[in-house]
PDB file of C-alpha atoms in Angstrom:
ATOM      1  CA  UNK B   1      -0.018  -0.187   0.161  1.00 51.00           C
ATOM      2  CA  UNK B   2       1.622   3.643  -0.934  1.00 56.00           C
ATOM      3  CA  UNK B   3       1.491   6.428   1.922  1.00 55.00           C
ATOM      4  CA  UNK B   4      -0.328   9.537   1.111  1.00 53.00           C
ATOM      5  CA  UNK B   5       1.715  12.017  -0.470  1.00 51.00           C
ATOM      6  CA  UNK B   6       3.626  14.687   1.699  1.00 55.00           C
ATOM      7  CA  UNK B   7       2.061  18.055   2.235  1.00 53.00           C
ATOM      8  CA  UNK B   8       3.989  20.368   0.771  1.00 55.00           C
ATOM      9  CA  UNK B   9       5.265  23.734   3.160  1.00 56.00           C
ATOM     10  CA  UNK B  10       3.890  26.660   2.373  1.00 55.00           C
ATOM     11  CA  UNK B  11       7.627  27.811   1.144  1.00 53.00           C
ATOM     12  CA  UNK B  12       6.798  24.611  -2.023  1.00 56.00           C
ATOM     13  CA  UNK B  13       3.618  25.903  -2.469  1.00 54.00           C
ATOM     14  CA  UNK B  14       3.222  28.613  -5.841  1.00 52.00           C
ATOM     15  CA  UNK B  15       2.519  32.042  -5.962  1.00 75.00           C
ATOM     16  CA  UNK B  16       1.857  32.127  -1.859  1.00 90.00           C
ATOM     17  CA  UNK B  17       1.735  35.531  -0.389  1.00 94.00           C
ATOM     18  CA  UNK B  18       4.572  36.906   2.117  1.00 95.00           C
ATOM     19  CA  UNK B  19       1.318  37.299   4.401  1.00 94.00           C
ATOM     20  CA  UNK B  20       0.823  33.783   4.244  1.00 95.00           C
ATOM     21  CA  UNK B  21       4.008  32.544   4.717  1.00 95.00           C
ATOM     22  CA  UNK B  22       4.520  34.649   7.748  1.00 94.00           C
ATOM     23  CA  UNK B  23       1.004  32.610   9.416  1.00 95.00           C
ATOM     24  CA  UNK B  24       2.544  29.335   7.993  1.00 95.00           C
ATOM     25  CA  UNK B  25       5.887  30.432  10.050  1.00 95.00           C
ATOM     26  CA  UNK B  26       3.448  31.161  12.962  1.00 94.00           C
ATOM     27  CA  UNK B  27       1.737  27.575  12.499  1.00 94.00           C
ATOM     28  CA  UNK B  28       5.136  26.001  12.735  1.00 94.00           C
ATOM     29  CA  UNK B  29       6.002  25.474   9.227  1.00 95.00           C
ATOM     30  CA  UNK B  30       9.908  25.157   9.673  1.00 93.00           C
ATOM     31  CA  UNK B  31      10.219  26.590   5.757  1.00 94.00           C
ATOM     32  CA  UNK B  32       8.167  29.324   5.559  1.00 95.00           C
ATOM     33  CA  UNK B  33      10.781  32.018   7.128  1.00 96.00           C
ATOM     34  CA  UNK B  34      13.093  31.137   5.291  1.00 95.00           C
ATOM     35  CA  UNK B  35      11.469  32.182   2.157  1.00 96.00           C
ATOM     36  CA  UNK B  36      10.351  35.201   3.633  1.00 96.00           C
ATOM     37  CA  UNK B  37      14.524  36.043   4.046  1.00 95.00           C
ATOM     38  CA  UNK B  38      14.975  34.370   0.461  1.00 95.00           C
ATOM     39  CA  UNK B  39      12.559  37.098  -0.635  1.00 94.00           C
ATOM     40  CA  UNK B  40      13.515  40.028   0.636  1.00 94.00           C
ATOM     41  CA  UNK B  41      17.107  40.176   2.125  1.00 93.00           C
ATOM     42  CA  UNK B  42      18.684  42.051  -0.906  1.00 91.00           C
ATOM     43  CA  UNK B  43      15.985  44.614  -0.531  1.00 90.00           C
ATOM     44  CA  UNK B  44      16.525  44.933   3.122  1.00 93.00           C
ATOM     45  CA  UNK B  45      20.008  45.096   3.040  1.00 91.00           C
ATOM     46  CA  UNK B  46      20.163  48.169   0.669  1.00 89.00           C
ATOM     47  CA  UNK B  47      18.303  50.183   3.054  1.00 89.00           C
ATOM     48  CA  UNK B  48      20.742  49.166   5.871  1.00 91.00           C
ATOM     49  CA  UNK B  49      23.245  49.927   3.580  1.00 89.00           C
ATOM     50  CA  UNK B  50      22.029  53.429   2.721  1.00 85.00           C
ATOM     51  CA  UNK B  51      21.022  54.349   6.261  1.00 87.00           C
ATOM     52  CA  UNK B  52      24.028  53.326   7.626  1.00 87.00           C
ATOM     53  CA  UNK B  53      26.846  53.567   4.753  1.00 83.00           C
ATOM     54  CA  UNK B  54      28.595  50.936   6.342  1.00 86.00           C
ATOM     55  CA  UNK B  55      28.648  46.924   4.453  1.00 89.00           C
ATOM     56  CA  UNK B  56      29.674  45.012   8.017  1.00 90.00           C
ATOM     57  CA  UNK B  57      26.894  47.428  10.074  1.00 90.00           C
ATOM     58  CA  UNK B  58      24.085  47.042   7.431  1.00 91.00           C
ATOM     59  CA  UNK B  59      24.807  43.323   7.087  1.00 93.00           C
ATOM     60  CA  UNK B  60      24.696  43.295  11.147  1.00 94.00           C
ATOM     61  CA  UNK B  61      21.351  45.282  11.479  1.00 94.00           C
ATOM     62  CA  UNK B  62      19.509  43.004   9.113  1.00 95.00           C
ATOM     63  CA  UNK B  63      20.870  39.988  10.857  1.00 95.00           C
ATOM     64  CA  UNK B  64      19.064  41.585  13.858  1.00 95.00           C
ATOM     65  CA  UNK B  65      16.052  42.960  12.049  1.00 95.00           C
ATOM     66  CA  UNK B  66      15.340  39.124  10.785  1.00 96.00           C
ATOM     67  CA  UNK B  67      16.008  37.428  13.935  1.00 95.00           C
ATOM     68  CA  UNK B  68      13.702  40.232  15.393  1.00 95.00           C
ATOM     69  CA  UNK B  69      11.222  38.996  13.005  1.00 95.00           C
ATOM     70  CA  UNK B  70      11.567  35.700  13.119  1.00 95.00           C
ATOM     71  CA  UNK B  71      10.632  35.779  17.171  1.00 94.00           C
ATOM     72  CA  UNK B  72       7.963  38.823  16.516  1.00 92.00           C
ATOM     73  CA  UNK B  73       5.856  36.794  13.565  1.00 93.00           C
ATOM     74  CA  UNK B  74       2.305  36.721  15.836  1.00 92.00           C
ATOM     75  CA  UNK B  75       2.797  40.058  16.666  1.00 90.00           C
ATOM     76  CA  UNK B  76       2.088  41.151  12.715  1.00 91.00           C
ATOM     77  CA  UNK B  77      -1.357  42.593  12.453  1.00 85.00           C
ATOM     78  CA  UNK B  78      -1.839  42.590   8.514  1.00 84.00           C
ATOM     79  CA  UNK B  79      -2.272  46.401   9.202  1.00 81.00           C
ATOM     80  CA  UNK B  80       0.247  47.137   6.166  1.00 84.00           C
ATOM     81  CA  UNK B  81       2.148  44.602   3.782  1.00 90.00           C
ATOM     82  CA  UNK B  82       4.631  42.094   5.256  1.00 92.00           C
ATOM     83  CA  UNK B  83       7.510  44.178   3.262  1.00 91.00           C
ATOM     84  CA  UNK B  84       6.645  47.557   5.205  1.00 90.00           C
ATOM     85  CA  UNK B  85       6.804  45.672   8.342  1.00 93.00           C
ATOM     86  CA  UNK B  86      10.106  44.139   7.365  1.00 94.00           C
ATOM     87  CA  UNK B  87      11.912  47.622   6.678  1.00 92.00           C
ATOM     88  CA  UNK B  88      10.113  48.866  10.010  1.00 91.00           C
ATOM     89  CA  UNK B  89      12.038  46.545  11.579  1.00 94.00           C
ATOM     90  CA  UNK B  90      15.430  47.036   9.804  1.00 94.00           C
ATOM     91  CA  UNK B  91      14.897  50.905  10.082  1.00 92.00           C
ATOM     92  CA  UNK B  92      14.865  50.519  13.623  1.00 91.00           C
ATOM     93  CA  UNK B  93      17.534  47.661  14.020  1.00 93.00           C
ATOM     94  CA  UNK B  94      19.476  50.554  11.825  1.00 91.00           C
ATOM     95  CA  UNK B  95      18.752  53.395  14.348  1.00 88.00           C
ATOM     96  CA  UNK B  96      19.586  51.422  17.223  1.00 89.00           C
ATOM     97  CA  UNK B  97      22.908  50.930  16.075  1.00 88.00           C
ATOM     98  CA  UNK B  98      22.954  54.288  15.284  1.00 85.00           C
ATOM     99  CA  UNK B  99      22.458  55.568  18.489  1.00 81.00           C
ATOM    100  CA  UNK B 100      25.046  52.830  20.322  1.00 80.00           C
ATOM    101  CA  UNK B 101      27.876  53.486  18.429  1.00 69.00           C
ATOM    102  CA  UNK B 102      29.391  56.157  15.530  1.00 55.00           C
ATOM    103  CA  UNK B 103      29.319  54.049  12.521  1.00 48.00           C
ATOM    104  CA  UNK B 104      32.452  54.241  10.193  1.00 47.00           C
ATOM    105  CA  UNK B 105      32.749  55.473   7.408  1.00 42.00           C
ATOM    106  CA  UNK B 106      33.083  52.637   4.193  1.00 43.00           C
ATOM    107  CA  UNK B 107      36.306  52.489   3.018  1.00 39.00           C
ATOM    108  CA  UNK B 108      36.166  50.360  -0.785  1.00 39.00           C
ATOM    109  CA  UNK B 109      33.614  51.409  -2.941  1.00 45.00           C
ATOM    110  CA  UNK B 110      33.779  47.551  -4.595  1.00 41.00           C
ATOM    111  CA  UNK B 111      31.112  47.214  -0.885  1.00 41.00           C
ATOM    112  CA  UNK B 112      28.526  50.030  -2.363  1.00 42.00           C
ATOM    113  CA  UNK B 113      28.849  48.002  -5.682  1.00 47.00           C
ATOM    114  CA  UNK B 114      27.131  44.604  -4.076  1.00 44.00           C
ATOM    115  CA  UNK B 115      24.407  46.746  -3.131  1.00 43.00           C
ATOM    116  CA  UNK B 116      23.673  47.509  -7.387  1.00 44.00           C
ATOM    117  CA  UNK B 117      24.522  43.981  -8.033  1.00 44.00           C
ATOM    118  CA  UNK B 118      21.360  42.764  -9.916  1.00 41.00           C
ATOM    119  CA  UNK B 119      21.339  46.032 -12.509  1.00 41.00           C
ATOM    120  CA  UNK B 120      24.436  46.619 -14.273  1.00 44.00           C
ATOM    121  CA  UNK B 121      24.994  50.114 -15.261  1.00 43.00           C
ATOM    122  CA  UNK B 122      27.259  51.849 -17.887  1.00 46.00           C
ATOM    123  CA  UNK B 123      29.820  53.997 -16.269  1.00 48.00           C
ATOM    124  CA  UNK B 124      29.542  52.072 -13.214  1.00 48.00           C
ATOM    125  CA  UNK B 125      33.045  53.733 -11.609  1.00 50.00           C
ATOM    126  CA  UNK B 126      31.625  56.843 -11.646  1.00 48.00           C
ATOM    127  CA  UNK B 127      28.002  55.874 -10.448  1.00 55.00           C
ATOM    128  CA  UNK B 128      29.979  53.684  -7.214  1.00 60.00           C
ATOM    129  CA  UNK B 129      32.175  57.357  -6.449  1.00 63.00           C
ATOM    130  CA  UNK B 130      28.309  59.484  -6.531  1.00 61.00           C
ATOM    131  CA  UNK B 131      27.025  56.761  -4.327  1.00 65.00           C
ATOM    132  CA  UNK B 132      29.961  57.102  -1.795  1.00 70.00           C
ATOM    133  CA  UNK B 133      29.385  60.549  -1.872  1.00 74.00           C
ATOM    134  CA  UNK B 134      25.883  60.402  -1.119  1.00 75.00           C
ATOM    135  CA  UNK B 135      26.525  57.930   1.610  1.00 75.00           C
ATOM    136  CA  UNK B 136      29.010  60.095   3.184  1.00 79.00           C
ATOM    137  CA  UNK B 137      26.509  63.397   2.813  1.00 82.00           C
ATOM    138  CA  UNK B 138      24.070  61.263   4.243  1.00 83.00           C
ATOM    139  CA  UNK B 139      26.071  60.382   7.283  1.00 83.00           C
ATOM    140  CA  UNK B 140      25.953  63.752   8.679  1.00 86.00           C
ATOM    141  CA  UNK B 141      22.388  64.612   8.753  1.00 88.00           C
ATOM    142  CA  UNK B 142      20.771  63.420  12.127  1.00 90.00           C
ATOM    143  CA  UNK B 143      19.178  59.766  12.430  1.00 88.00           C
ATOM    144  CA  UNK B 144      15.148  61.047  11.921  1.00 90.00           C
ATOM    145  CA  UNK B 145      16.540  62.761   8.852  1.00 91.00           C
ATOM    146  CA  UNK B 146      18.270  60.610   7.225  1.00 90.00           C
ATOM    147  CA  UNK B 147      16.264  57.749   7.767  1.00 91.00           C
ATOM    148  CA  UNK B 148      13.628  59.586   5.922  1.00 92.00           C
ATOM    149  CA  UNK B 149      15.837  60.623   3.182  1.00 91.00           C
ATOM    150  CA  UNK B 150      16.977  57.284   2.361  1.00 89.00           C
ATOM    151  CA  UNK B 151      13.159  55.481   1.988  1.00 89.00           C
ATOM    152  CA  UNK B 152      11.505  58.745   0.164  1.00 91.00           C
ATOM    153  CA  UNK B 153      14.669  59.717  -2.059  1.00 87.00           C
ATOM    154  CA  UNK B 154      16.928  56.914  -2.322  1.00 83.00           C
ATOM    155  CA  UNK B 155      14.069  53.953  -1.805  1.00 84.00           C
ATOM    156  CA  UNK B 156      11.356  55.677  -4.165  1.00 85.00           C
ATOM    157  CA  UNK B 157       9.474  55.007  -1.002  1.00 88.00           C
ATOM    158  CA  UNK B 158       5.581  57.319  -0.759  1.00 90.00           C
ATOM    159  CA  UNK B 159       5.327  59.831   1.855  1.00 94.00           C
ATOM    160  CA  UNK B 160       2.936  57.761   3.479  1.00 93.00           C
ATOM    161  CA  UNK B 161       4.602  54.330   3.026  1.00 89.00           C
ATOM    162  CA  UNK B 162       7.919  55.593   4.563  1.00 91.00           C
ATOM    163  CA  UNK B 163       5.009  57.254   7.501  1.00 92.00           C
ATOM    164  CA  UNK B 164       4.092  53.811   7.949  1.00 89.00           C
ATOM    165  CA  UNK B 165       7.550  52.111   8.001  1.00 89.00           C
ATOM    166  CA  UNK B 166       8.952  54.813  10.627  1.00 90.00           C
ATOM    167  CA  UNK B 167       5.647  55.230  12.298  1.00 89.00           C
ATOM    168  CA  UNK B 168       5.261  58.718  12.415  1.00 93.00           C
ATOM    169  CA  UNK B 169       2.762  61.114  10.831  1.00 95.00           C
ATOM    170  CA  UNK B 170       3.663  61.697   7.041  1.00 95.00           C
ATOM    171  CA  UNK B 171       3.832  65.894   7.707  1.00 95.00           C
ATOM    172  CA  UNK B 172       6.619  64.616   9.954  1.00 96.00           C
ATOM    173  CA  UNK B 173       8.392  62.844   7.227  1.00 95.00           C
ATOM    174  CA  UNK B 174       7.645  65.280   5.120  1.00 95.00           C
ATOM    175  CA  UNK B 175       9.506  67.825   7.854  1.00 95.00           C
ATOM    176  CA  UNK B 176      12.389  65.422   7.782  1.00 93.00           C
ATOM    177  CA  UNK B 177      13.092  65.253   4.392  1.00 94.00           C
ATOM    178  CA  UNK B 178      12.457  69.275   4.016  1.00 94.00           C
ATOM    179  CA  UNK B 179      15.048  69.995   6.703  1.00 93.00           C
ATOM    180  CA  UNK B 180      17.503  67.342   5.482  1.00 92.00           C
ATOM    181  CA  UNK B 181      17.024  68.257   1.978  1.00 91.00           C
ATOM    182  CA  UNK B 182      18.378  71.939   3.081  1.00 92.00           C
ATOM    183  CA  UNK B 183      20.956  70.631   4.827  1.00 90.00           C
ATOM    184  CA  UNK B 184      22.435  68.276   1.726  1.00 87.00           C
ATOM    185  CA  UNK B 185      21.467  70.448  -0.798  1.00 86.00           C
ATOM    186  CA  UNK B 186      25.118  72.926  -0.842  1.00 86.00           C
ATOM    187  CA  UNK B 187      27.321  69.514  -0.152  1.00 82.00           C
ATOM    188  CA  UNK B 188      25.682  67.976  -3.323  1.00 79.00           C
ATOM    189  CA  UNK B 189      24.784  70.950  -5.286  1.00 76.00           C
ATOM    190  CA  UNK B 190      27.977  69.973  -7.576  1.00 66.00           C
ATOM    191  CA  UNK B 191      26.319  66.430  -8.793  1.00 64.00           C
ATOM    192  CA  UNK B 192      22.639  68.082  -8.909  1.00 61.00           C
ATOM    193  CA  UNK B 193      22.735  67.849 -13.061  1.00 53.00           C
ATOM    194  CA  UNK B 194      24.477  64.981 -13.726  1.00 49.00           C
ATOM    195  CA  UNK B 195      22.294  61.875 -14.520  1.00 44.00           C
ATOM    196  CA  UNK B 196      24.501  59.447 -12.178  1.00 44.00           C
ATOM    197  CA  UNK B 197      23.169  61.331  -9.360  1.00 43.00           C
ATOM    198  CA  UNK B 198      19.555  60.485  -9.947  1.00 45.00           C
ATOM    199  CA  UNK B 199      20.382  57.034 -10.697  1.00 42.00           C
ATOM    200  CA  UNK B 200      21.854  56.260  -7.518  1.00 41.00           C
ATOM    201  CA  UNK B 201      18.175  57.896  -6.219  1.00 49.00           C
ATOM    202  CA  UNK B 202      14.933  57.352  -6.040  1.00 45.00           C
ATOM    203  CA  UNK B 203      14.878  55.585  -9.554  1.00 42.00           C
ATOM    204  CA  UNK B 204      16.958  52.716  -8.535  1.00 43.00           C
ATOM    205  CA  UNK B 205      15.881  52.506  -4.805  1.00 49.00           C
ATOM    206  CA  UNK B 206      12.509  51.744  -6.479  1.00 46.00           C
ATOM    207  CA  UNK B 207      14.668  49.089  -8.352  1.00 45.00           C
ATOM    208  CA  UNK B 208      15.823  47.490  -5.074  1.00 45.00           C
ATOM    209  CA  UNK B 209      11.985  48.203  -2.763  1.00 49.00           C
ATOM    210  CA  UNK B 210      10.252  46.574  -5.685  1.00 49.00           C
ATOM    211  CA  UNK B 211      12.300  43.512  -6.994  1.00 49.00           C
TER     212      UNK B 211
END
């Protein structure tokens, strides 16, 4: 007599949503959370790298964030998308690290390239230089302004979505972005008309965010 076929895990079933994977994880599926990590780790790392400006710190922040998400999965209420919930945890992990220690500057421009490895672009050497200048400038901002600008200007989030991630009113995000842009304007004014500057900002960020 043939034994019945095993029921596939949530991660093995086609077209399953992030919310369904999270529910499966809460219900004991041992593979579901690994699939969530696989889907979103690159985008989460991109957020952390742009926020912290250091690849080692970013990797540690993402690891901390996923451990936290794994343990706190039952607190997810479904009021926002799973990706928004994950971004919130990653941003909080980054802010915690910025509060605890001074993040050292990026020393190797090839490590910045890793955040953009999915889509080769022309003249990448110049673009990496621009990306490093932007990252260095962002580190001059207060943490709250930096987080808002990373989400809105670098990752392409709407103000409303960024407000959900940061758990503040939309007006607060607008204010933080405006103050941050005003501080960055004189520092990055020489990049304003360069197309490679535009590519390392919201257009590239939206691609990283949406996969």
